[in-house]
mmCIF file of C-alpha atoms in Angstrom:
data_model
loop_
_atom_site.group_PDB
_atom_site.id
_atom_site.type_symbol
_atom_site.label_atom_id
_atom_site.label_comp_id
_atom_site.label_asym_id
_atom_site.label_seq_id
_atom_site.Cartn_x
_atom_site.Cartn_y
_atom_site.Cartn_z
ATOM 1 C CA VAL G 30 26.345 42.769 21.275
ATOM 2 C CA LEU G 31 23.726 41.162 18.801
ATOM 3 C CA ASP G 32 21.032 43.203 19.788
ATOM 4 C CA ASP G 33 23.041 46.298 18.212
ATOM 5 C CA MET G 34 22.746 44.377 14.783
ATOM 6 C CA ASP G 35 19.868 44.058 12.298
ATOM 7 C CA THR G 36 18.110 40.690 12.390
ATOM 8 C CA ASP G 37 19.473 39.959 8.734
ATOM 9 C CA THR G 38 23.098 40.608 9.559
ATOM 10 C CA ARG G 39 22.844 38.677 12.406
ATOM 11 C CA LYS G 40 21.156 35.940 10.862
ATOM 12 C CA GLY G 41 23.624 36.036 7.896
ATOM 13 C CA VAL G 42 26.683 35.975 9.993
ATOM 14 C CA GLY G 43 25.404 33.485 12.759
ATOM 15 C CA LEU G 44 27.059 34.920 15.335
ATOM 16 C CA LEU G 45 26.579 33.183 19.223
ATOM 17 C CA THR G 46 24.702 34.973 21.789
ATOM 18 C CA THR G 47 25.775 33.245 24.998
ATOM 19 C CA SER G 48 24.245 35.189 27.928
ATOM 20 C CA ALA G 49 21.533 32.699 28.657
ATOM 21 C CA VAL G 50 23.953 29.796 28.861
ATOM 22 C CA ALA G 51 26.510 31.897 30.951
ATOM 23 C CA GLN G 52 24.012 32.808 33.366
ATOM 24 C CA ARG G 53 22.673 28.944 33.800
ATOM 25 C CA ASP G 54 26.375 27.620 34.094
ATOM 26 C CA GLN G 55 28.264 30.355 35.451
ATOM 27 C CA LYS G 56 30.861 30.356 32.928
ATOM 28 C CA PRO G 57 31.716 32.774 30.331
ATOM 29 C CA LEU G 58 31.349 31.897 26.947
ATOM 30 C CA VAL G 59 33.632 33.851 24.352
ATOM 31 C CA THR G 60 32.572 34.340 20.839
ATOM 32 C CA VAL G 61 35.471 34.093 18.055
ATOM 33 C CA ALA G 62 33.827 35.809 14.784
ATOM 34 C CA THR G 63 34.998 35.559 11.082
ATOM 35 C CA PHE G 64 33.781 37.959 8.615
ATOM 36 C CA ALA G 65 33.407 38.238 4.867
ATOM 37 C CA THR G 66 34.256 41.439 2.813
ATOM 38 C CA GLY G 67 30.678 42.359 2.377
ATOM 39 C CA GLN G 68 30.164 42.244 6.115
ATOM 40 C CA GLU G 69 33.098 44.058 7.693
ATOM 41 C CA LYS G 70 31.480 47.224 7.627
ATOM 42 C CA THR G 71 28.427 46.261 9.338
ATOM 43 C CA LEU G 72 30.224 44.131 12.139
ATOM 44 C CA SER G 73 32.992 46.781 12.780
ATOM 45 C CA PRO G 74 31.144 47.767 16.073
ATOM 46 C CA LEU G 75 31.012 44.147 17.207
ATOM 47 C CA LEU G 76 34.774 43.777 16.099
ATOM 48 C CA GLU G 77 35.888 46.635 18.100
ATOM 49 C CA ARG G 78 33.835 45.192 21.105
ATOM 50 C CA LEU G 79 35.485 41.888 20.434
ATOM 51 C CA GLY G 80 38.951 43.123 20.172
ATOM 52 C CA ASP G 81 41.342 40.982 18.173
ATOM 53 C CA ALA G 82 39.992 37.651 18.700
ATOM 54 C CA VAL G 83 39.026 37.382 15.085
ATOM 55 C CA ALA G 84 39.802 34.243 13.508
ATOM 56 C CA ARG G 85 40.438 33.484 9.760
ATOM 57 C CA GLY G 86 39.462 30.372 8.221
ATOM 58 C CA GLU G 87 42.869 28.420 8.651
ATOM 59 C CA ASP G 88 42.668 29.411 12.242
ATOM 60 C CA GLN G 89 39.253 28.064 12.522
ATOM 61 C CA LEU G 90 40.450 24.750 11.456
ATOM 62 C CA TRP G 91 43.546 24.772 13.825
ATOM 63 C CA ARG G 92 41.057 25.630 16.513
ATOM 64 C CA MET G 93 38.923 22.635 15.792
ATOM 65 C CA THR G 94 41.917 19.940 15.784
ATOM 66 C CA ASP G 95 44.006 21.228 18.212
ATOM 67 C CA PRO G 96 43.906 18.743 21.222
ATOM 68 C CA VAL G 97 43.249 21.433 24.134
ATOM 69 C CA PHE G 98 39.681 21.856 22.999
ATOM 70 C CA ALA G 99 36.680 19.276 23.163
ATOM 71 C CA LEU G 100 33.343 19.163 22.448
ATOM 72 C CA TRP G 101 30.516 18.668 25.113
ATOM 73 C CA LEU G 102 26.997 17.662 24.459
ATOM 74 C CA GLN G 103 24.346 16.266 26.917
ATOM 75 C CA TRP G 104 21.191 14.165 26.596
ATOM 76 C CA ARG G 105 18.558 14.284 29.061
ATOM 77 C CA GLN G 106 16.764 11.440 30.509
ATOM 78 C CA PRO G 107 13.457 11.197 32.463
ATOM 79 C CA GLY G 108 13.402 12.553 35.382
ATOM 80 C CA GLY G 109 15.912 15.317 34.839
ATOM 81 C CA ALA G 110 19.129 12.903 34.919
ATOM 82 C CA VAL G 111 21.631 13.965 32.201
ATOM 83 C CA VAL G 112 23.865 11.311 30.587
ATOM 84 C CA PRO G 113 26.893 13.329 28.594
ATOM 85 C CA MET G 114 27.493 12.383 24.973
ATOM 86 C CA THR G 115 31.126 12.774 26.079
ATOM 87 C CA VAL G 116 31.956 11.090 29.621
ATOM 88 C CA LEU G 117 32.692 14.037 31.805
ATOM 89 C CA GLY G 118 35.323 14.661 34.348
ATOM 90 C CA ASP G 119 34.795 15.428 37.868
ATOM 91 C CA ASP G 120 35.106 19.176 36.933
ATOM 92 C CA GLY G 121 32.512 19.142 34.270
ATOM 93 C CA VAL G 122 35.403 18.972 31.524
ATOM 94 C CA PRO G 123 34.998 16.329 28.727
ATOM 95 C CA THR G 124 37.231 13.547 28.794
ATOM 96 C CA PRO G 125 38.911 13.111 25.489
ATOM 97 C CA VAL G 126 39.857 9.012 26.381
ATOM 98 C CA ALA G 127 36.082 8.256 27.067
ATOM 99 C CA HIS G 128 35.048 10.168 23.590
ATOM 100 C CA THR G 129 37.920 7.967 21.569
ATOM 101 C CA ARG G 130 36.497 5.157 22.986
ATOM 102 C CA LEU G 131 32.627 5.709 22.148
ATOM 103 C CA ARG G 132 33.633 7.332 18.838
ATOM 104 C CA ALA G 133 35.668 3.760 17.773
ATOM 105 C CA LEU G 134 32.428 1.657 18.535
ATOM 106 C CA VAL G 135 30.702 3.258 15.774
ATOM 107 C CA THR G 136 33.395 4.170 13.603
ATOM 108 C CA ARG G 137 33.488 1.278 11.474
ATOM 109 C CA ALA G 138 29.870 1.541 10.698
ATOM 110 C CA PHE G 139 30.494 5.009 8.887
ATOM 111 C CA VAL G 140 33.716 4.349 7.128
ATOM 112 C CA SER G 141 33.875 4.872 3.511
ATOM 113 C CA ARG G 142 34.121 1.147 2.350
ATOM 114 C CA ALA G 143 30.885 0.494 4.783
ATOM 115 C CA ILE G 144 29.083 3.253 3.474
ATOM 116 C CA GLU G 145 29.455 2.594 -0.241
ATOM 117 C CA ARG G 146 27.634 -0.347 0.248
ATOM 118 C CA LEU G 147 24.440 1.975 0.722
ATOM 119 C CA ALA G 148 24.858 3.622 -2.429
ATOM 120 C CA PRO G 149 22.210 1.402 -4.190
ATOM 121 C CA ARG G 150 19.904 1.758 -1.568
ATOM 122 C CA ILE G 151 20.335 5.383 -1.205
ATOM 123 C CA GLU G 152 19.744 5.633 -5.103
ATOM 124 C CA ALA G 153 16.714 3.375 -4.894
ATOM 125 C CA VAL G 154 14.925 5.888 -2.011
ATOM 126 C CA ALA G 155 15.723 8.833 -4.144
ATOM 127 C CA HIS G 156 14.360 7.811 -7.484
ATOM 128 C CA GLU G 157 11.250 6.508 -5.633
ATOM 129 C CA LEU G 158 10.905 9.791 -3.685
ATOM 130 C CA ILE G 159 11.381 11.645 -7.156
ATOM 131 C CA ASP G 160 8.729 9.098 -8.928
ATOM 132 C CA GLY G 161 5.969 10.650 -6.498
ATOM 133 C CA PHE G 162 6.472 14.162 -7.908
ATOM 134 C CA ALA G 163 8.184 14.264 -11.217
ATOM 135 C CA HIS G 164 4.969 13.831 -13.105
ATOM 136 C CA ARG G 165 3.520 16.974 -11.599
ATOM 137 C CA GLY G 166 5.971 19.431 -12.856
ATOM 138 C CA GLU G 167 6.497 20.948 -9.341
ATOM 139 C CA VAL G 168 7.449 20.064 -5.768
ATOM 140 C CA GLU G 169 8.252 21.547 -2.359
ATOM 141 C CA LEU G 170 11.686 20.138 -2.286
ATOM 142 C CA VAL G 171 12.104 20.124 1.484
ATOM 143 C CA GLU G 172 8.997 18.137 2.719
ATOM 144 C CA ALA G 173 9.080 15.925 -0.687
ATOM 145 C CA PHE G 174 12.774 14.965 -0.676
ATOM 146 C CA ALA G 175 15.101 16.550 1.377
ATOM 147 C CA THR G 176 13.742 15.628 4.591
ATOM 148 C CA PRO G 177 12.417 11.978 4.224
ATOM 149 C CA LEU G 178 15.810 10.727 2.250
ATOM 150 C CA PRO G 179 18.492 11.152 4.899
ATOM 151 C CA VAL G 180 16.347 10.339 7.694
ATOM 152 C CA ARG G 181 15.353 6.943 5.786
ATOM 153 C CA ILE G 182 18.812 6.083 5.489
ATOM 154 C CA ILE G 183 20.008 6.655 8.945
ATOM 155 C CA ALA G 184 17.121 4.889 10.572
ATOM 156 C CA GLU G 185 17.868 1.664 8.315
ATOM 157 C CA LEU G 186 21.612 1.908 9.066
ATOM 158 C CA ILE G 187 21.004 1.995 12.834
ATOM 159 C CA GLY G 188 18.253 -0.628 12.757
ATOM 160 C CA VAL G 189 15.002 1.310 13.241
ATOM 161 C CA GLU G 190 11.797 0.700 11.435
ATOM 162 C CA SER G 191 10.330 2.958 9.026
ATOM 163 C CA ALA G 192 6.897 3.165 11.014
ATOM 164 C CA ALA G 193 9.014 4.955 13.425
ATOM 165 C CA ILE G 194 10.225 7.842 11.382
ATOM 166 C CA PRO G 195 7.596 10.434 11.815
ATOM 167 C CA SER G 196 8.483 10.192 15.861
ATOM 168 C CA LEU G 197 11.966 10.596 15.107
ATOM 169 C CA LEU G 198 11.604 13.670 13.264
ATOM 170 C CA ASP G 199 8.856 15.226 15.737
ATOM 171 C CA TRP G 200 11.448 14.162 18.554
ATOM 172 C CA SER G 201 14.379 15.473 16.854
ATOM 173 C CA HIS G 202 12.619 18.658 15.984
ATOM 174 C CA ARG G 203 11.695 19.792 19.474
ATOM 175 C CA MET G 204 15.218 18.935 20.797
ATOM 176 C CA VAL G 205 17.021 20.930 18.289
ATOM 177 C CA ALA G 206 14.808 23.422 19.026
ATOM 178 C CA MET G 207 16.517 24.129 22.466
ATOM 179 C CA TYR G 208 20.079 25.315 20.357
ATOM 180 C CA GLN G 209 19.006 29.011 20.851
ATOM 181 C CA PRO G 210 20.140 31.538 23.438
ATOM 182 C CA HIS G 211 16.737 32.303 25.051
ATOM 183 C CA PRO G 212 14.390 28.989 24.683
ATOM 184 C CA SER G 213 11.015 29.298 26.125
ATOM 185 C CA ARG G 214 9.626 27.731 29.201
ATOM 186 C CA GLU G 215 7.235 25.784 26.299
ATOM 187 C CA THR G 216 10.342 25.110 24.425
ATOM 188 C CA GLU G 217 12.081 23.605 27.353
ATOM 189 C CA ASP G 218 8.919 21.383 28.225
ATOM 190 C CA ARG G 219 8.334 20.209 24.624
ATOM 191 C CA ALA G 220 12.341 19.141 24.557
ATOM 192 C CA GLU G 221 12.210 17.561 27.865
ATOM 193 C CA ALA G 222 8.971 15.508 26.734
ATOM 194 C CA ALA G 223 11.108 14.637 23.391
ATOM 195 C CA SER G 224 14.087 13.369 25.111
ATOM 196 C CA ARG G 225 11.776 11.194 27.735
ATOM 197 C CA ASP G 226 9.830 9.494 24.775
ATOM 198 C CA PHE G 227 13.198 9.206 22.423
ATOM 199 C CA THR G 228 14.781 7.443 25.419
ATOM 200 C CA ALA G 229 12.041 5.049 26.224
ATOM 201 C CA PHE G 230 12.004 4.350 22.461
ATOM 202 C CA LEU G 231 15.407 3.557 22.061
ATOM 203 C CA ARG G 232 15.607 1.279 25.094
ATOM 204 C CA GLU G 233 12.847 -0.431 24.018
ATOM 205 C CA GLU G 234 14.377 -0.962 20.652
ATOM 206 C CA ILE G 235 17.647 -2.238 22.293
ATOM 207 C CA ALA G 236 15.877 -4.728 24.614
ATOM 208 C CA GLN G 237 13.807 -6.393 21.210
ATOM 209 C CA LYS G 238 17.339 -6.676 19.258
ATOM 210 C CA ARG G 239 19.224 -8.267 22.110
ATOM 211 C CA THR G 240 17.198 -11.335 21.369
ATOM 212 C CA ALA G 241 17.014 -10.872 17.492
ATOM 213 C CA PRO G 242 20.152 -11.203 15.652
ATOM 214 C CA GLY G 243 20.909 -8.937 13.236
ATOM 215 C CA THR G 244 23.569 -6.568 11.908
ATOM 216 C CA SER G 245 22.533 -3.154 12.205
ATOM 217 C CA LEU G 246 24.433 -0.635 14.342
ATOM 218 C CA ILE G 247 22.482 -1.215 17.669
ATOM 219 C CA HIS G 248 23.271 -4.812 16.963
ATOM 220 C CA GLN G 249 26.779 -3.746 16.844
ATOM 221 C CA LEU G 250 26.643 -1.726 20.226
ATOM 222 C CA ILE G 251 24.998 -4.128 21.725
ATOM 223 C CA ALA G 252 27.921 -6.687 20.909
ATOM 224 C CA ALA G 253 30.170 -4.001 22.116
ATOM 225 C CA GLU G 254 28.286 -3.972 25.587
ATOM 226 C CA THR G 255 29.029 -7.305 26.794
ATOM 227 C CA GLU G 256 33.007 -6.905 26.550
ATOM 228 C CA ALA G 257 33.333 -5.549 29.695
ATOM 229 C CA GLY G 258 34.126 -1.842 30.304
ATOM 230 C CA LYS G 259 33.556 -0.856 26.567
ATOM 231 C CA LEU G 260 30.022 0.357 26.807
ATOM 232 C CA THR G 261 26.648 0.999 28.996
ATOM 233 C CA GLU G 262 23.450 1.113 28.347
ATOM 234 C CA ASP G 263 23.186 4.648 28.973
ATOM 235 C CA GLU G 264 25.859 5.391 26.779
ATOM 236 C CA MET G 265 24.336 3.301 23.959
ATOM 237 C CA VAL G 266 21.061 5.534 24.078
ATOM 238 C CA SER G 267 23.161 8.718 24.104
ATOM 239 C CA THR G 268 25.078 7.656 21.023
ATOM 240 C CA LEU G 269 22.140 6.441 19.254
ATOM 241 C CA ALA G 270 20.101 9.579 19.844
ATOM 242 C CA LEU G 271 23.226 11.691 18.521
ATOM 243 C CA LEU G 272 23.216 9.673 15.559
ATOM 244 C CA LEU G 273 19.738 9.477 14.495
ATOM 245 C CA ASN G 274 19.741 13.143 15.303
ATOM 246 C CA ALA G 275 22.922 14.537 13.482
ATOM 247 C CA GLY G 276 22.441 11.842 10.932
ATOM 248 C CA HIS G 277 19.395 13.475 9.279
ATOM 249 C CA GLU G 278 19.303 17.136 10.680
ATOM 250 C CA ALA G 279 22.249 18.746 8.940
ATOM 251 C CA THR G 280 21.627 16.377 5.377
ATOM 252 C CA VAL G 281 18.018 18.038 5.243
ATOM 253 C CA HIS G 282 19.824 21.327 5.051
ATOM 254 C CA HIS G 283 22.904 20.277 2.979
ATOM 255 C CA LEU G 284 20.083 19.318 0.303
ATOM 256 C CA GLY G 285 17.789 21.986 0.260
ATOM 257 C CA ASN G 286 20.587 24.823 0.720
ATOM 258 C CA GLY G 287 22.910 22.959 -2.164
ATOM 259 C CA VAL G 288 19.916 22.451 -4.605
ATOM 260 C CA LYS G 289 19.151 26.422 -3.855
ATOM 261 C CA ALA G 290 22.733 27.325 -4.282
ATOM 262 C CA LEU G 291 23.283 25.264 -7.413
ATOM 263 C CA LEU G 292 20.056 26.460 -9.342
ATOM 264 C CA GLU G 293 21.064 30.289 -8.653
ATOM 265 C CA SER G 294 24.491 30.112 -9.733
ATOM 266 C CA GLY G 295 23.567 28.442 -12.789
ATOM 267 C CA ALA G 296 26.704 26.086 -12.804
ATOM 268 C CA CYS G 297 26.723 23.364 -15.425
ATOM 269 C CA ILE G 298 27.696 20.026 -13.989
ATOM 270 C CA ASP G 299 28.215 16.594 -15.518
ATOM 271 C CA TRP G 300 26.297 14.596 -12.843
ATOM 272 C CA SER G 301 27.280 11.696 -14.278
ATOM 273 C CA ASP G 302 31.226 12.405 -13.884
ATOM 274 C CA GLU G 303 32.153 11.124 -10.404
ATOM 275 C CA ALA G 304 34.750 13.821 -9.969
ATOM 276 C CA SER G 305 32.732 16.334 -10.890
ATOM 277 C CA ARG G 306 29.760 15.415 -8.745
ATOM 278 C CA GLU G 307 32.208 15.118 -5.559
ATOM 279 C CA ALA G 308 33.608 18.693 -6.300
ATOM 280 C CA ALA G 309 29.950 20.112 -6.685
ATOM 281 C CA VAL G 310 29.083 18.623 -3.374
ATOM 282 C CA GLU G 311 32.206 19.917 -1.598
ATOM 283 C CA GLU G 312 31.608 23.411 -3.015
ATOM 284 C CA ALA G 313 27.961 23.412 -1.931
ATOM 285 C CA LEU G 314 29.071 22.359 1.716
ATOM 286 C CA ARG G 315 31.335 25.451 1.508
ATOM 287 C CA PHE G 316 29.047 27.831 0.116
ATOM 288 C CA ASP G 317 26.203 27.539 2.557
ATOM 289 C CA THR G 318 26.569 25.030 5.370
ATOM 290 C CA PRO G 319 23.907 24.459 7.347
ATOM 291 C CA LEU G 320 25.735 23.671 10.543
ATOM 292 C CA HIS G 321 27.100 27.348 11.127
ATOM 293 C CA LEU G 322 28.269 27.500 14.460
ATOM 294 C CA PHE G 323 29.868 24.903 16.950
ATOM 295 C CA THR G 324 31.321 25.343 20.333
ATOM 296 C CA ARG G 325 34.413 23.705 21.932
ATOM 297 C CA ILE G 326 35.651 23.652 25.458
ATOM 298 C CA ALA G 327 38.892 24.286 26.742
ATOM 299 C CA LEU G 328 40.612 21.457 28.132
ATOM 300 C CA THR G 329 43.541 23.536 29.733
ATOM 301 C CA ASP G 330 44.210 27.420 30.153
ATOM 302 C CA LEU G 331 45.934 28.880 27.402
ATOM 303 C CA GLU G 332 45.808 32.236 25.570
ATOM 304 C CA PHE G 333 43.746 32.110 22.551
ATOM 305 C CA ALA G 334 44.960 35.261 21.173
ATOM 306 C CA PRO G 335 46.717 38.281 22.357
ATOM 307 C CA GLY G 336 44.870 39.665 25.357
ATOM 308 C CA TRP G 337 42.213 36.607 25.497
ATOM 309 C CA THR G 338 42.815 33.974 28.209
ATOM 310 C CA LEU G 339 40.657 30.848 28.275
ATOM 311 C CA ARG G 340 40.651 28.931 31.061
ATOM 312 C CA ARG G 341 39.860 25.250 31.537
ATOM 313 C CA GLY G 342 36.335 24.542 31.246
ATOM 314 C CA GLU G 343 35.540 27.767 29.406
ATOM 315 C CA SER G 344 33.841 27.806 25.803
ATOM 316 C CA VAL G 345 34.576 29.195 22.185
ATOM 317 C CA GLY G 346 32.263 29.626 19.502
ATOM 318 C CA LEU G 347 33.223 28.518 15.970
ATOM 319 C CA LEU G 348 31.621 30.454 13.103
ATOM 320 C CA LEU G 349 31.935 27.733 10.396
ATOM 321 C CA ALA G 350 29.708 29.461 8.142
ATOM 322 C CA ALA G 351 31.862 32.567 8.233
ATOM 323 C CA ALA G 352 35.091 30.511 7.690
ATOM 324 C CA ASN G 353 34.201 28.993 4.658
ATOM 325 C CA ARG G 354 33.562 32.462 3.140
ATOM 326 C CA ASP G 355 36.706 34.044 4.816
ATOM 327 C CA PRO G 356 38.036 36.164 1.279
ATOM 328 C CA ALA G 357 41.567 35.599 2.799
ATOM 329 C CA VAL G 358 41.354 31.889 2.087
ATOM 330 C CA TYR G 359 38.894 31.747 -0.772
ATOM 331 C CA PRO G 360 39.062 34.085 -3.936
ATOM 332 C CA GLU G 361 35.229 35.259 -4.381
ATOM 333 C CA PRO G 362 33.958 33.675 -1.557
ATOM 334 C CA HIS G 363 30.408 34.614 -2.288
ATOM 335 C CA ARG G 364 30.378 32.967 -5.516
ATOM 336 C CA LEU G 365 29.744 29.258 -5.977
ATOM 337 C CA GLU G 366 32.465 27.838 -8.087
ATOM 338 C CA PRO G 367 32.190 24.052 -8.386
ATOM 339 C CA THR G 368 35.933 23.626 -9.836
ATOM 340 C CA ARG G 369 37.247 25.626 -7.011
ATOM 341 C CA PRO G 370 40.539 23.975 -5.953
ATOM 342 C CA GLY G 371 40.463 24.182 -2.373
ATOM 343 C CA PRO G 372 41.254 24.617 0.512
ATOM 344 C CA ALA G 373 39.109 22.319 2.174
ATOM 345 C CA HIS G 374 36.256 23.848 3.821
ATOM 346 C CA VAL G 375 35.607 23.327 7.719
ATOM 347 C CA SER G 376 31.695 22.293 6.989
ATOM 348 C CA LEU G 377 32.401 18.891 8.670
ATOM 349 C CA GLY G 378 34.343 20.201 11.483
ATOM 350 C CA GLY G 379 38.197 18.611 12.052
ATOM 351 C CA GLY G 380 40.322 16.964 14.576
ATOM 352 C CA ILE G 381 38.775 14.070 17.129
ATOM 353 C CA HIS G 382 35.363 15.668 16.116
ATOM 354 C CA PHE G 383 35.420 15.472 12.879
ATOM 355 C CA CYS G 384 31.813 14.563 11.478
ATOM 356 C CA ILE G 385 31.802 10.758 12.093
ATOM 357 C CA GLY G 386 29.116 10.799 9.182
ATOM 358 C CA ALA G 387 30.745 12.711 6.742
ATOM 359 C CA PRO G 388 31.370 9.777 4.156
ATOM 360 C CA LEU G 389 27.269 9.395 4.310
ATOM 361 C CA ALA G 390 26.777 12.638 3.894
ATOM 362 C CA ARG G 391 29.001 13.179 0.955
ATOM 363 C CA LEU G 392 27.555 9.889 -0.820
ATOM 364 C CA GLU G 393 23.836 10.868 0.042
ATOM 365 C CA LEU G 394 24.305 14.358 -1.226
ATOM 366 C CA GLY G 395 26.348 13.296 -4.499
ATOM 367 C CA LEU G 396 23.523 10.761 -5.193
ATOM 368 C CA ALA G 397 20.678 12.854 -4.570
ATOM 369 C CA PHE G 398 22.091 15.870 -6.685
ATOM 370 C CA ARG G 399 22.523 13.329 -9.649
ATOM 371 C CA ALA G 400 19.122 12.018 -9.451
ATOM 372 C CA LEU G 401 17.547 15.271 -9.216
ATOM 373 C CA PHE G 402 19.511 17.146 -11.976
ATOM 374 C CA THR G 403 19.147 14.293 -14.372
ATOM 375 C CA ARG G 404 15.749 13.215 -13.615
ATOM 376 C CA LEU G 405 13.929 16.883 -13.586
ATOM 377 C CA PRO G 406 14.361 18.586 -16.963
ATOM 378 C CA GLY G 407 14.733 22.350 -16.493
ATOM 379 C CA PRO G 408 14.629 22.982 -12.851
ATOM 380 C CA ARG G 409 13.846 26.232 -11.384
ATOM 381 C CA ILE G 410 13.220 27.749 -8.487
ATOM 382 C CA VAL G 411 9.710 29.404 -8.056
ATOM 383 C CA GLY G 412 8.850 32.113 -5.540
ATOM 384 C CA VAL G 413 11.297 32.735 -2.736
ATOM 385 C CA PRO G 414 12.999 30.054 -0.883
ATOM 386 C CA ARG G 415 12.291 30.398 3.003
ATOM 387 C CA PHE G 416 14.844 29.551 5.699
ATOM 388 C CA ARG G 417 13.732 28.204 8.890
ATOM 389 C CA ASP G 418 13.709 29.988 11.670
ATOM 390 C CA THR G 419 16.266 28.460 14.192
ATOM 391 C CA TRP G 420 19.551 29.518 15.816
ATOM 392 C CA HIS G 421 21.896 26.644 15.214
ATOM 393 C CA PHE G 422 21.062 25.563 12.069
ATOM 394 C CA HIS G 423 21.074 27.515 8.567
ATOM 395 C CA GLY G 424 18.681 25.740 6.401
ATOM 396 C CA LEU G 425 15.401 26.108 4.490
ATOM 397 C CA GLU G 426 12.172 24.774 5.580
ATOM 398 C CA ARG G 427 10.337 25.730 1.947
ATOM 399 C CA LEU G 428 12.177 25.399 -1.454
ATOM 400 C CA ASP G 429 9.357 25.301 -4.327
ATOM 401 C CA LEU G 430 10.798 23.987 -7.560
ATOM 402 C CA ALA G 431 9.260 23.860 -11.144
ATOM 403 C CA PHE G 432 10.254 21.575 -14.077
ATOM 404 C CA GLU G 433 8.859 19.815 -16.748
ATOM 405 C CA PRO G 434 6.516 17.199 -15.927
ATOM 406 C CA THR G 435 8.015 13.587 -16.962
#
């Protein structure tokens, strides 16, 4: 279906091609599309072929929070063994009870009251990075600021030394490259090598911290492991890999996309006011979310929409970015409006799979935006921002800014 669409439309909507996955797993995947006013005509052939399974924004949130859907992620170990991010049942369908157990072990590290204690450190790192380019009057923001800030914070929170950050970024990028319909053999081999190296690194980190007291998340998980039945080392490795990747990949793109959107909108925001800052963060998340699609697996047979029946184990593609631009939910959805009253966006998911790092992401974005827009006088975009050629994420690989040197 997507081959009938031009490249710009396909990337803008973020629709999910599933043929490669379906062929490998022998399970059909159903794509549920939302669309915005400006795209209805362009997408009409696609919508006709998908029938009536077109979800609006509020339906997207309902589907994500409904208990009949689950998330399935995997982590590949050396030798090709696969450790599931959420423990699977005998028929390959995720077990919600196991997911709840694993999530509960890391929740306390990411609750708002715990994350708020990181604010001084986030601000310090943000200003340290800005100090490196404020005097120049120009910067490529993705490499100089948007990438190093979140990866340093999540590494410190989990308990990984800063010297390992270049390797963490390399492994993450190679693994995320697998999130596409038709990865090449070279991409698969590079991702496999990265997963082996990442697993070995994490096992070594865990081994070292077993004999060294501390308060990092790794130490907390080691403590949980000693309580019978709560955690295995394989689960610890897969959980840490997920948190390290998810804890920076999306936030890098949130920062780049957000700065671009705020500058292009010309919005005037009082960054010293906490309420105004938080509202700007939420609207930026809605306007250009980088995690624009996600899948959910049906835990039971159900009729998803008239004429569309899902069987246990089949998947649904959720188009989060499109739901955030739904004109039936958001008036003038293509306009960034920091004072927009709501409803809440779906950029961070919903239900039992709501982004566990949401408090950290929101805090990082608010403090990073405040630091940038108060430290850099007269910021403006230079040239054409360049988006990264990736399927799963929609984010910038280059954003050049100019400003008055300080």
